[in-house]
Tab-separated table of C-alpha atoms in Angstrom:
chain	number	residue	atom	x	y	z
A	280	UNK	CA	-37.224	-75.735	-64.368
A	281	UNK	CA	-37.410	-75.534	-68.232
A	282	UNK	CA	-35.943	-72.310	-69.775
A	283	UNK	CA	-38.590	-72.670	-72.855
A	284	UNK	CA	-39.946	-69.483	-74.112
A	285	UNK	CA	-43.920	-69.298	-73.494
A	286	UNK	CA	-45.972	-67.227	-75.118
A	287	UNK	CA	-49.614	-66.926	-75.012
A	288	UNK	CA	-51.388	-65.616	-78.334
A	289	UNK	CA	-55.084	-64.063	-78.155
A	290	UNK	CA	-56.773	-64.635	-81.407
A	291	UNK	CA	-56.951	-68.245	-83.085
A	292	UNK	CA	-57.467	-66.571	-86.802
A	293	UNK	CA	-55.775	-66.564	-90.128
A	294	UNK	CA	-54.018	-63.821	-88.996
A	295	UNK	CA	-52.890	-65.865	-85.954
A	296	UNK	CA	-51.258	-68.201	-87.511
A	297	UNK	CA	-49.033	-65.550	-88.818
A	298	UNK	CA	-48.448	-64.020	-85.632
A	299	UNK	CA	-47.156	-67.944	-84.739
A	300	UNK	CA	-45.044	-68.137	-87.765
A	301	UNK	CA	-43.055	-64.734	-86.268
A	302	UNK	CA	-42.805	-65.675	-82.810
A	303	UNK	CA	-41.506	-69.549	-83.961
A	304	UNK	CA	-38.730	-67.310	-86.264
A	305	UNK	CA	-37.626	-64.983	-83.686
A	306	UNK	CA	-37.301	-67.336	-80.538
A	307	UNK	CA	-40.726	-68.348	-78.529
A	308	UNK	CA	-40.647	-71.873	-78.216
A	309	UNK	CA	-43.530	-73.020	-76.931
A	310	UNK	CA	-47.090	-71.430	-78.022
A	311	UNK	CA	-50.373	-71.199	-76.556
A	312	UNK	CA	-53.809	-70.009	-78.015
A	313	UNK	CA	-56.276	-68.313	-76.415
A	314	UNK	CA	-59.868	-67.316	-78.231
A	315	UNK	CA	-63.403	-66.825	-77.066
A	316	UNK	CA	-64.723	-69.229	-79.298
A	317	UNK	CA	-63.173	-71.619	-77.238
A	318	UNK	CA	-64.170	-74.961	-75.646
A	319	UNK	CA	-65.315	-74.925	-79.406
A	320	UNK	CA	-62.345	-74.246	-80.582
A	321	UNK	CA	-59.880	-76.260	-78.958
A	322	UNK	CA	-57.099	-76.551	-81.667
A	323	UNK	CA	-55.413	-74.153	-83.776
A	324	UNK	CA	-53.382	-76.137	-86.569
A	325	UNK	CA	-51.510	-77.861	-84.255
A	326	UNK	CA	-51.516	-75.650	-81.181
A	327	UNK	CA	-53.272	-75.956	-78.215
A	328	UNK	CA	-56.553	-73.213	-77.232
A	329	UNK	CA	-57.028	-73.076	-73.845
A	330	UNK	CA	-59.562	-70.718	-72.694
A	331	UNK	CA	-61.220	-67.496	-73.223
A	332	UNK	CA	-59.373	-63.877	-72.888
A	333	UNK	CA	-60.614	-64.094	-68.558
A	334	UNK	CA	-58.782	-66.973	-68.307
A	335	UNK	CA	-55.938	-65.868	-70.048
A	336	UNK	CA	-55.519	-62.914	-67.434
A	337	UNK	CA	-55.867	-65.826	-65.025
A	338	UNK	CA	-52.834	-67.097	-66.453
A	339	UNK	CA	-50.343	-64.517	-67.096
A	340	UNK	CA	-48.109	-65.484	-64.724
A	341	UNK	CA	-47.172	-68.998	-66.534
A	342	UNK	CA	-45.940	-66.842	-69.983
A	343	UNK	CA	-42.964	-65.121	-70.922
A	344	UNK	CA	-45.119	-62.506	-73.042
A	345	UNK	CA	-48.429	-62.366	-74.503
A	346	UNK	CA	-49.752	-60.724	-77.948
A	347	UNK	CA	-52.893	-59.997	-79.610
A	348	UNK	CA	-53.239	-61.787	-82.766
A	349	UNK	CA	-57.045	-60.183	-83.915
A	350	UNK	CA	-57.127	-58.489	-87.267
A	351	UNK	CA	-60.028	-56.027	-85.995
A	352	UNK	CA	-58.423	-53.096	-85.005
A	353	UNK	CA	-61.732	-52.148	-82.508
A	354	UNK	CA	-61.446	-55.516	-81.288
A	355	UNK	CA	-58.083	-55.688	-81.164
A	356	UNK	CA	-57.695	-52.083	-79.070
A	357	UNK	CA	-59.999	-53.564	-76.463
A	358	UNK	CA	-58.319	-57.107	-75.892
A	359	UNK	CA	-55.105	-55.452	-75.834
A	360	UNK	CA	-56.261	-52.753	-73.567
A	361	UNK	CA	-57.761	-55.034	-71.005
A	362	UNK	CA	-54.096	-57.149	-71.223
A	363	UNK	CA	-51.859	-54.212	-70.181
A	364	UNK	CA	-54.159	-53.015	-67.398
A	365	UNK	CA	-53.533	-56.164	-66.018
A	366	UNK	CA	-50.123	-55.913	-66.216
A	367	UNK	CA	-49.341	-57.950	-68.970
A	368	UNK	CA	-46.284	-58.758	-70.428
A	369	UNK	CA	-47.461	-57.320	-74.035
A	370	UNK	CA	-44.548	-57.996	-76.416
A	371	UNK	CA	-43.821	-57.044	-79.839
A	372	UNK	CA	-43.070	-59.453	-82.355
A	373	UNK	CA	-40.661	-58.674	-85.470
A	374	UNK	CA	-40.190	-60.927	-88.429
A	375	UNK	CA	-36.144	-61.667	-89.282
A	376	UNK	CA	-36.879	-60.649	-92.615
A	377	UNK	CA	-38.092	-57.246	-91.651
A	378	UNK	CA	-36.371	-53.871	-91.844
A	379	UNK	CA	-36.805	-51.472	-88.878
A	380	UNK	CA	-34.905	-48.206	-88.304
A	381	UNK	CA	-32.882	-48.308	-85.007
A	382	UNK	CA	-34.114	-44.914	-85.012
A	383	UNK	CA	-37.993	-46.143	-85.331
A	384	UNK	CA	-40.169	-46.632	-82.236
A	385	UNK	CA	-42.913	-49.395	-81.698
A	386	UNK	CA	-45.193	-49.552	-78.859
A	387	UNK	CA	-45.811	-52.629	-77.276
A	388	UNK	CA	-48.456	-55.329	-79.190
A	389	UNK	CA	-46.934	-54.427	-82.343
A	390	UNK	CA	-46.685	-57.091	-85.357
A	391	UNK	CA	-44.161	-56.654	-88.288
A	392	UNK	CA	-44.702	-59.308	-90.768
A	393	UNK	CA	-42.046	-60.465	-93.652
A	394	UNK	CA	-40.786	-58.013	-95.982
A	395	UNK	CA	-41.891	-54.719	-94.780
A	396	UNK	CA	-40.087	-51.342	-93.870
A	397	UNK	CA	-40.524	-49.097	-90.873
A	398	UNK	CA	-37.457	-46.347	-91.907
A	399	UNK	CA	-36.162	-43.406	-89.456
A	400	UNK	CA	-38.213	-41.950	-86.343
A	401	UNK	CA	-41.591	-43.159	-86.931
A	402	UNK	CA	-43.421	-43.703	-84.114
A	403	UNK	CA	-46.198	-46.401	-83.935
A	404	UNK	CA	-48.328	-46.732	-81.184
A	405	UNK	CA	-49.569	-49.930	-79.185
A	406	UNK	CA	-51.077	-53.256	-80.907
A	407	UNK	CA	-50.049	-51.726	-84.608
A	408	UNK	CA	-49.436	-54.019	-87.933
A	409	UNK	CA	-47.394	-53.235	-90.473
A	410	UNK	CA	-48.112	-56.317	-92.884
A	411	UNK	CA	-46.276	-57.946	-95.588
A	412	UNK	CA	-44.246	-55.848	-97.483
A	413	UNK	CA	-45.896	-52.690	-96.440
A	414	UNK	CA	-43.516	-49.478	-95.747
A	415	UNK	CA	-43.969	-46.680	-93.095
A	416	UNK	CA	-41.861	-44.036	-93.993
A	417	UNK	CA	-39.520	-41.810	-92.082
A	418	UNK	CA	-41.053	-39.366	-88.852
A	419	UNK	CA	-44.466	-40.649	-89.697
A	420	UNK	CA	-46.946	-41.404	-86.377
A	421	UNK	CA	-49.029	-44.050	-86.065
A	422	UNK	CA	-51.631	-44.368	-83.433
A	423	UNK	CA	-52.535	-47.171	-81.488
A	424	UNK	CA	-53.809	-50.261	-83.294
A	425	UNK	CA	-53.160	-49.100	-87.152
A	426	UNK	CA	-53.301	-52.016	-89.550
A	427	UNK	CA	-50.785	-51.447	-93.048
A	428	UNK	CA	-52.266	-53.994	-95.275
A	429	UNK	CA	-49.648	-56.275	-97.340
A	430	UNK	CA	-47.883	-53.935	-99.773
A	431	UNK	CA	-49.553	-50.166	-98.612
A	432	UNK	CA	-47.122	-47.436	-98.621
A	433	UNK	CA	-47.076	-44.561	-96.406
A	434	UNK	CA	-44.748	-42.090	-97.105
A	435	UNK	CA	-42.852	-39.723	-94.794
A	436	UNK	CA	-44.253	-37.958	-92.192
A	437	UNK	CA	-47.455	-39.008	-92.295
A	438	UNK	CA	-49.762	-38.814	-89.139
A	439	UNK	CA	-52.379	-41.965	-88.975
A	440	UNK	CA	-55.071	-41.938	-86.029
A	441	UNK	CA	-55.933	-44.612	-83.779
A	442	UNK	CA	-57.715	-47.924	-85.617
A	443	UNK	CA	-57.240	-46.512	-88.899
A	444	UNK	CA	-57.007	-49.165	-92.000
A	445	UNK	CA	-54.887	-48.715	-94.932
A	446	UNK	CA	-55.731	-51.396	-97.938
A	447	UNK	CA	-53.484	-53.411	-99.292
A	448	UNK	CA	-51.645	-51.841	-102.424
A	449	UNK	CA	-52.858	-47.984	-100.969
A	450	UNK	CA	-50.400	-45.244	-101.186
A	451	UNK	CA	-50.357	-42.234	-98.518
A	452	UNK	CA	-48.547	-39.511	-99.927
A	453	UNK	CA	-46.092	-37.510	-98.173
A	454	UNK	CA	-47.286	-34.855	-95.088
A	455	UNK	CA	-51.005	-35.845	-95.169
A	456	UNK	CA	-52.854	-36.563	-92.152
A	457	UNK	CA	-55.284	-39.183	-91.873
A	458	UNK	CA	-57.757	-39.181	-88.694
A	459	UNK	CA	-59.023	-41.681	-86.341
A	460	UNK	CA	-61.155	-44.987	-87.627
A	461	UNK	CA	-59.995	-44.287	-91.084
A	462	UNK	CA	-60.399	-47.339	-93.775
A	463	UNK	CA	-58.768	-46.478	-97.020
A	464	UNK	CA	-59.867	-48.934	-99.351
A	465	UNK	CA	-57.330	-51.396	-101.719
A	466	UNK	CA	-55.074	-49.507	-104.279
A	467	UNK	CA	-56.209	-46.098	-103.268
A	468	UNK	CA	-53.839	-43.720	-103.407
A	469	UNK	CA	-54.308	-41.050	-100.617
A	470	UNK	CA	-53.100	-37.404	-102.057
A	471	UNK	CA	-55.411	-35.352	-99.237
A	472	UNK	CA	-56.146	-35.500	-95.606
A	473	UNK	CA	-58.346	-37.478	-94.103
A	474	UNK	CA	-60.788	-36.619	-91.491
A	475	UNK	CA	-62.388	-39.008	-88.758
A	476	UNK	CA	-64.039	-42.083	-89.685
A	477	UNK	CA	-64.085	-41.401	-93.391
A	478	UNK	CA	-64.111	-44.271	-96.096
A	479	UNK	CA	-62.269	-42.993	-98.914
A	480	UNK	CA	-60.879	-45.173	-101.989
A	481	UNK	CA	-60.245	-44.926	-105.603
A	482	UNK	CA	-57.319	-43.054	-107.355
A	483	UNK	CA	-57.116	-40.163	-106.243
A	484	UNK	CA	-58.684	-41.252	-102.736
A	485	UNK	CA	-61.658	-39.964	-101.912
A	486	UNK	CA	-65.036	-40.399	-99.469
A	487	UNK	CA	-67.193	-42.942	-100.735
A	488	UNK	CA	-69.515	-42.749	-97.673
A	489	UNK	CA	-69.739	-41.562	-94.039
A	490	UNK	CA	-68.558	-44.611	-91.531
A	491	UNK	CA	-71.112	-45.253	-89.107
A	492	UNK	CA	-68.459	-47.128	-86.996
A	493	UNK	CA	-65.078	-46.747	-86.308
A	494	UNK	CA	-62.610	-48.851	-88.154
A	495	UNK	CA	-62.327	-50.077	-84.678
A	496	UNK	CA	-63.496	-48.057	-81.593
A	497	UNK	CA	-62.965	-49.637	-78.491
A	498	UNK	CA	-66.445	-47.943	-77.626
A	499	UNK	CA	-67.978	-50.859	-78.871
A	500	UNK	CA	-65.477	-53.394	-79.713
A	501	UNK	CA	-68.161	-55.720	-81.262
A	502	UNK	CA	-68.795	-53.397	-83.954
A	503	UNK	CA	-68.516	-54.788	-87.426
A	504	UNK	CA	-66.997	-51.799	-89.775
A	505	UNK	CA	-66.992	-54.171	-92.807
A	506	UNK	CA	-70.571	-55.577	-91.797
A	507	UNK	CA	-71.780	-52.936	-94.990
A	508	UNK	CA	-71.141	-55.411	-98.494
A	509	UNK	CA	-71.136	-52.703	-100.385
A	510	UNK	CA	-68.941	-50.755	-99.145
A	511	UNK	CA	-66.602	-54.411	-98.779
A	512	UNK	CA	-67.073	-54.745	-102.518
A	513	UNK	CA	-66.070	-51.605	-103.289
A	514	UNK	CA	-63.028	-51.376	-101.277
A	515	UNK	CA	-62.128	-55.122	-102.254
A	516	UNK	CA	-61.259	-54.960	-98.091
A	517	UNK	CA	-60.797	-58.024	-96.327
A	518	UNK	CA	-62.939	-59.761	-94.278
A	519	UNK	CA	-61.916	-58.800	-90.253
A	520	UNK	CA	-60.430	-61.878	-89.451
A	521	UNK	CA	-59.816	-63.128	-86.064
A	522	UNK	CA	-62.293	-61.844	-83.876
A	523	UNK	CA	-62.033	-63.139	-79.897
């Protein structure tokens, strides 16, 4: 009986592959791919796709864990969601070269890529990121399925609802609350609350125009918030990568 470490990732994407890179560095040993784009997408780099999310949950029982690997937080709610009701063995994947506060909590689907910071009792909920070099200071709370772009920095005791997005290079000052399907836009620098499903950039931060979808919303997890270019060029947001 081999005693290799199998994990099963959902989401053959850019993002993905980093997802692989983290796993390889902290212990899983063997790697398998799972994306609906498959039986067109067969390969990822030099992993194996084998089948759709449905027949993933067929085969659960043949991994040590599973993770979500989609850079959509909407999307990414919704796969994840649909993984832990069947009793999946959602794990949470830490890179070596990350810092994380014995003191922090992370729910379970969580990603923390190289270089970033999660510092005393924050709290992030399921399926978060906190990308590289990104910071989450102390007692902030993070609902489920945040993304911290590469380099954003949240200071303490900040409160960030479900699916929000903060851009790569953004700063979230101290004590401000940001609501649910937020997307804060590159190099903004957040000095105010936020309310729901705002899209706020610029220095100081603020609305640019009303979101007509959630920065995710697992009410309709095929919903494109970035579909808008305008609002993509004006943010300089990435792409949503990923997609299953």
């Amino acid at each position: 009986m081999s005693n290799r470490r199998r994990l099963a990732i959902l989401g053959a994407s850019g993002h993905g592959k980093v997802v692989a890179d983290i796993a390889i560095q902290s212990g899983w040993q063997d790697l398998t791919f799972y994306d609906d784009a498959w039986p067109r997408k067969t390969r990822h780099e030099h992993w194996e796709v084998r089948g759709t999310l449905p027949m993933l949950l067929h085969d659960l029982p043949g991994f040590d864990g599973v993770i979500v690997a989609i850079g959509h937080n909407g999307i990414r709610e919704a796969k994840l969601g649909a993984l832990l009701a069947h009793g999946a063995r959602v794990v949470t994947l830490v890179h070596p070269r990350a810092t994380i506060s014995p003191l922090a909590r992370l729910g379970p689907g969580c990603v923390v890529v190289a270089g970033a910071v999660i510092n005393a009792f924050a709290e992030l909920g399921e399926g978060c990121i906190v990308n590289t070099c990104a910071s989450v200071g102390h007692d902030c709370r993070l609902g489920a399925c945040v993304h911290v772009a590469p380099g954003a920095n949240v200071a303490g005791d900040v409160e960030i609802g479900r699916t929000s997005w903060i851009g790569a290079g953004a700063a979230v000052r101290q004590g401000m609350t940001i609501g649910e399907g937020v997307m804060v836009g590159a190099g903004a620098a957040v000095v105010a609350s936020v309310g729901d499903r705002q899209v706020v950039g610029g220095v100081p931060a603020r609305p640019l125009s009303p979101s007509s979808t959630d920065a995710g919303t697992a009410d309709n997890p095929d919903a494109d918030p970035l579909s808008d270019t305008s609002n993509v060029l004006r943010l300089n947001l990435p792409s949503p990568q990923g997609r299953s």
